[in-house]
XYZ file of C-alpha atoms in Angstrom:
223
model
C 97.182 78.709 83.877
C 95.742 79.365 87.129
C 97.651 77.629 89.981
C 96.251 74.086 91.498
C 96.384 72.916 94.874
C 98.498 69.989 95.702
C 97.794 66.787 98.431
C 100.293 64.205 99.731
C 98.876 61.998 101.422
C 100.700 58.185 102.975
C 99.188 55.005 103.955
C 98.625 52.749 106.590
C 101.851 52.462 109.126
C 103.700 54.955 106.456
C 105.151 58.205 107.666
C 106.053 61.228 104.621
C 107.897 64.232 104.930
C 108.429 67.754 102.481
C 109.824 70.705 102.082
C 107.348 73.679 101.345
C 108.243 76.341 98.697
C 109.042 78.889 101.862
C 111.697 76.361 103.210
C 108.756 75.242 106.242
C 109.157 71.726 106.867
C 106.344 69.312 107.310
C 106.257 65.360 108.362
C 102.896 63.248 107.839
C 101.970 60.307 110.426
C 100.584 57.438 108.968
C 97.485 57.741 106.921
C 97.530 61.297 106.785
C 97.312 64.133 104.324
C 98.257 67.503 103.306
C 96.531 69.953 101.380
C 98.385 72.730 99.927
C 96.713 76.043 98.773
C 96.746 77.109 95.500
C 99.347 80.122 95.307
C 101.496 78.901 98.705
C 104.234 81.345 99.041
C 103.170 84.095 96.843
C 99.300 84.711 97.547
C 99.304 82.519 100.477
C 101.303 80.255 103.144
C 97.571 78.136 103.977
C 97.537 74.396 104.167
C 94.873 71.612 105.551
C 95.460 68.151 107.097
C 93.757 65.101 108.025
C 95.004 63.216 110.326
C 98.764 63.729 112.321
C 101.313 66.386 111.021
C 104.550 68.069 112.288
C 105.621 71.438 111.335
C 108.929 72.970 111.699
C 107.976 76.640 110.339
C 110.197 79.118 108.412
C 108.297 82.000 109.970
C 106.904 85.359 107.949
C 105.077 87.929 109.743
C 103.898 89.379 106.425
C 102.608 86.092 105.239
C 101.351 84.053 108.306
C 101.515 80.430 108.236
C 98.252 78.631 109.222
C 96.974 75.203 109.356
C 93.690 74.219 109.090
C 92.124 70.955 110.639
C 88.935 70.314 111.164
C 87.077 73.202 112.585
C 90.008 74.477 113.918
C 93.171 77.458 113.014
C 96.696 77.278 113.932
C 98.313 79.938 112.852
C 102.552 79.828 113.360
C 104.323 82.582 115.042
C 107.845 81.477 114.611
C 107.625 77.688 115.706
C 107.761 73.936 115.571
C 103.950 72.059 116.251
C 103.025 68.885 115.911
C 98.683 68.578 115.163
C 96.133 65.958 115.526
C 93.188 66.374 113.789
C 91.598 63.249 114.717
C 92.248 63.146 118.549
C 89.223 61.727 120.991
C 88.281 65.087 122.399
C 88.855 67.074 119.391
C 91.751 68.732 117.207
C 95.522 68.555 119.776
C 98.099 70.945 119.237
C 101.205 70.245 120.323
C 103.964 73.215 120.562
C 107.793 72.189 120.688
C 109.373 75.759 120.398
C 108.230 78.908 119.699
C 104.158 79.486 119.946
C 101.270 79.439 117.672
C 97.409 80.751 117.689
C 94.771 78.103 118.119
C 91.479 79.359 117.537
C 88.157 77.875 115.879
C 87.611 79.193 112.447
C 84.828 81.381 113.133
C 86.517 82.998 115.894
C 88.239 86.445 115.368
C 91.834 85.676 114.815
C 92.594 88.146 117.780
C 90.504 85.920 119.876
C 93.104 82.737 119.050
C 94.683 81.182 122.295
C 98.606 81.736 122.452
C 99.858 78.318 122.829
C 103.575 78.231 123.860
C 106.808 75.683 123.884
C 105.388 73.055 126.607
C 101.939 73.674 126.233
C 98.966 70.840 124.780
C 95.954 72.890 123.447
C 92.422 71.376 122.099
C 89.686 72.766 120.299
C 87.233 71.017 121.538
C 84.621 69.362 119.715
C 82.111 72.348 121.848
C 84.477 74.868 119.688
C 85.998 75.713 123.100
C 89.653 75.867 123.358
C 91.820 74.661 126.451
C 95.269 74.968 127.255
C 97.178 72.530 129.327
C 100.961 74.893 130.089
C 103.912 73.324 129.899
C 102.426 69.161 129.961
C 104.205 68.463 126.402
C 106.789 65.141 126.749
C 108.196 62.978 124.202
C 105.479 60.601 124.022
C 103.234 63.360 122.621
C 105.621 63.249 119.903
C 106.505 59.517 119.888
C 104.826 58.861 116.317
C 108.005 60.848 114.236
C 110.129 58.653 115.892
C 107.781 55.523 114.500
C 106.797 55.056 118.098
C 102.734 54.268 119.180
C 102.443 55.714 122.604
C 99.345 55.279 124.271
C 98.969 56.917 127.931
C 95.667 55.877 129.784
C 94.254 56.058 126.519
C 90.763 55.752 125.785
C 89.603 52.863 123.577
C 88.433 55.453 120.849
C 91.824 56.435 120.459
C 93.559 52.873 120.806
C 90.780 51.851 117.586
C 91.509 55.340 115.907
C 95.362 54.270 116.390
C 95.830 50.620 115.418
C 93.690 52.237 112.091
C 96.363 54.349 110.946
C 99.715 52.181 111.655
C 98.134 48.632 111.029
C 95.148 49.026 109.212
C 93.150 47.017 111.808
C 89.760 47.838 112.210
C 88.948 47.112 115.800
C 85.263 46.899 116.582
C 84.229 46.502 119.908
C 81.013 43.960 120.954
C 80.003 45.640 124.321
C 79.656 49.567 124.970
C 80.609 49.248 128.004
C 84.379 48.226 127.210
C 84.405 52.249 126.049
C 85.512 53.100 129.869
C 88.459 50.891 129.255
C 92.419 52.735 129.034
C 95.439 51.468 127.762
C 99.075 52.367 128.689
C 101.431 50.637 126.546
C 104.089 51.639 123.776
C 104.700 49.857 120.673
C 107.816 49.967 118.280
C 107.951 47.722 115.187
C 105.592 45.218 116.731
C 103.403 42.756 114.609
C 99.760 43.525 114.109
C 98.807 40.425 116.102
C 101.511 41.441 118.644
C 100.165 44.352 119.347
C 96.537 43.278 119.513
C 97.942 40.400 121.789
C 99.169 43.228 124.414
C 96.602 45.617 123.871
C 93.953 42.152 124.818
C 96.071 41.633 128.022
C 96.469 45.215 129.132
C 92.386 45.657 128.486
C 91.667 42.414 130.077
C 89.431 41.468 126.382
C 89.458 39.060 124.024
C 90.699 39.856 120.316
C 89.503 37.294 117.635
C 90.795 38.823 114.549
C 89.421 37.808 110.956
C 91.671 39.589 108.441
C 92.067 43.161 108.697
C 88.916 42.897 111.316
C 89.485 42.675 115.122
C 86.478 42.197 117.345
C 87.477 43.114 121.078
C 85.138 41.155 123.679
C 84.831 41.160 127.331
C 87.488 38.396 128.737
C 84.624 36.477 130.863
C 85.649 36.727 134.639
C 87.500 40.419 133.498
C 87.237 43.273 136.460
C 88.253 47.262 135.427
């Protein structure tokens, strides 16, 4: 029979890990998934994820190990990444040690960006990739430690957030509260704790029905 691909993927607030065939190690953030090629480790070392994932690579420079999400490809050259396929401004690699190739997947792999131990880089949702050297801290990888950092964070990604570790769906009445950011940090907090904060830091009003938030203007509110 011809091989099959396999997917793990976890739920709301849920964080997974695995081992790969090769020994590379691999932790999902909450609602997340992994897609794993069809012949990994003998035809292939490709995989694909949605969402947040953290890769501690065994590393084979006969058999690269690359990472597809979204429009974009990581490819590992001896290192441990964390990615974000969902982030504001497009798909955020994060390197911890070693470096990897981030490059969009039309691009010549030759063409990939190096991305080294301290660096942030983003495809962009242009295709363009940027590098920010050596701006990695512990808050970029808060969430495998079941922390929920946000740093002047823009409302997108405080909604794209609260999605993925409480299932809230946070809808917001007035475009203009889209210029709003949030610095807080949650850890084991209640759903309607951390809306509570997240109302106070904004300066809005959260009126929840069920797994429903609607964020609105506090009346008087200046930012």
């Amino acid at each position: 029979a011809e091989p099959a691909s396999r997917m793990l993927a976890t739920g709301v607030g849920v964080r997974d890990s695995l081992r790969l065939a090769d020994g590379t190690r691999v932790l999902l953030g909450p609602l997340s998934s992994i897609k794993i090629a069809a012949g990994y480790g003998d035809e292939n070392r490709d995989v694909e994820i949605r969402g947040d994932a953290w890769f501690d690579v065994i590393h084979d420079p006969r058999k690269p190990f690359t990472v597809r999400a979204g429009n974009a490809a990581i490819v590992d050259i001896g290192t441990a990444f964390t990615v974000r396929s969902d982030a504001p401004d497009g798909v955020a690699v994060t390197v911890s040690r070693g470096s990897v190739s981030l490059r969009h997947l039309n691009t010549p792999v030759e063409q990939g960006v190096i991305l080294k131990a301290g660096d942030i880089g983003v495809l962009e949702n242009s295709g363009q990739v940027t590098a920010r050297r050596g701006v990695a801290t512990d808050d970029d990888t808060a969430w495998m430690r079941g922390r929920l950092v946000f740093r002047h964070a823009s409302l997108g990604e405080v909604i794209s957030s609260m999605r993925k570790w409480y299932g809230i769906e946070m809808q917001a009445s007035d475009p203009a509260l889209a210029g709003r950011h949030l610095t807080a940090t949650f850890s084991g907090e209640s759903a309607d704790r951390a809306l509570e904060v997240i109302g106070l830091a904004l300066g809005v009003d959260m009126v929840r029905h069920g797994d429903t938030a609607i964020v609105r203007p506090t009346r008087g509110s200046v930012r």
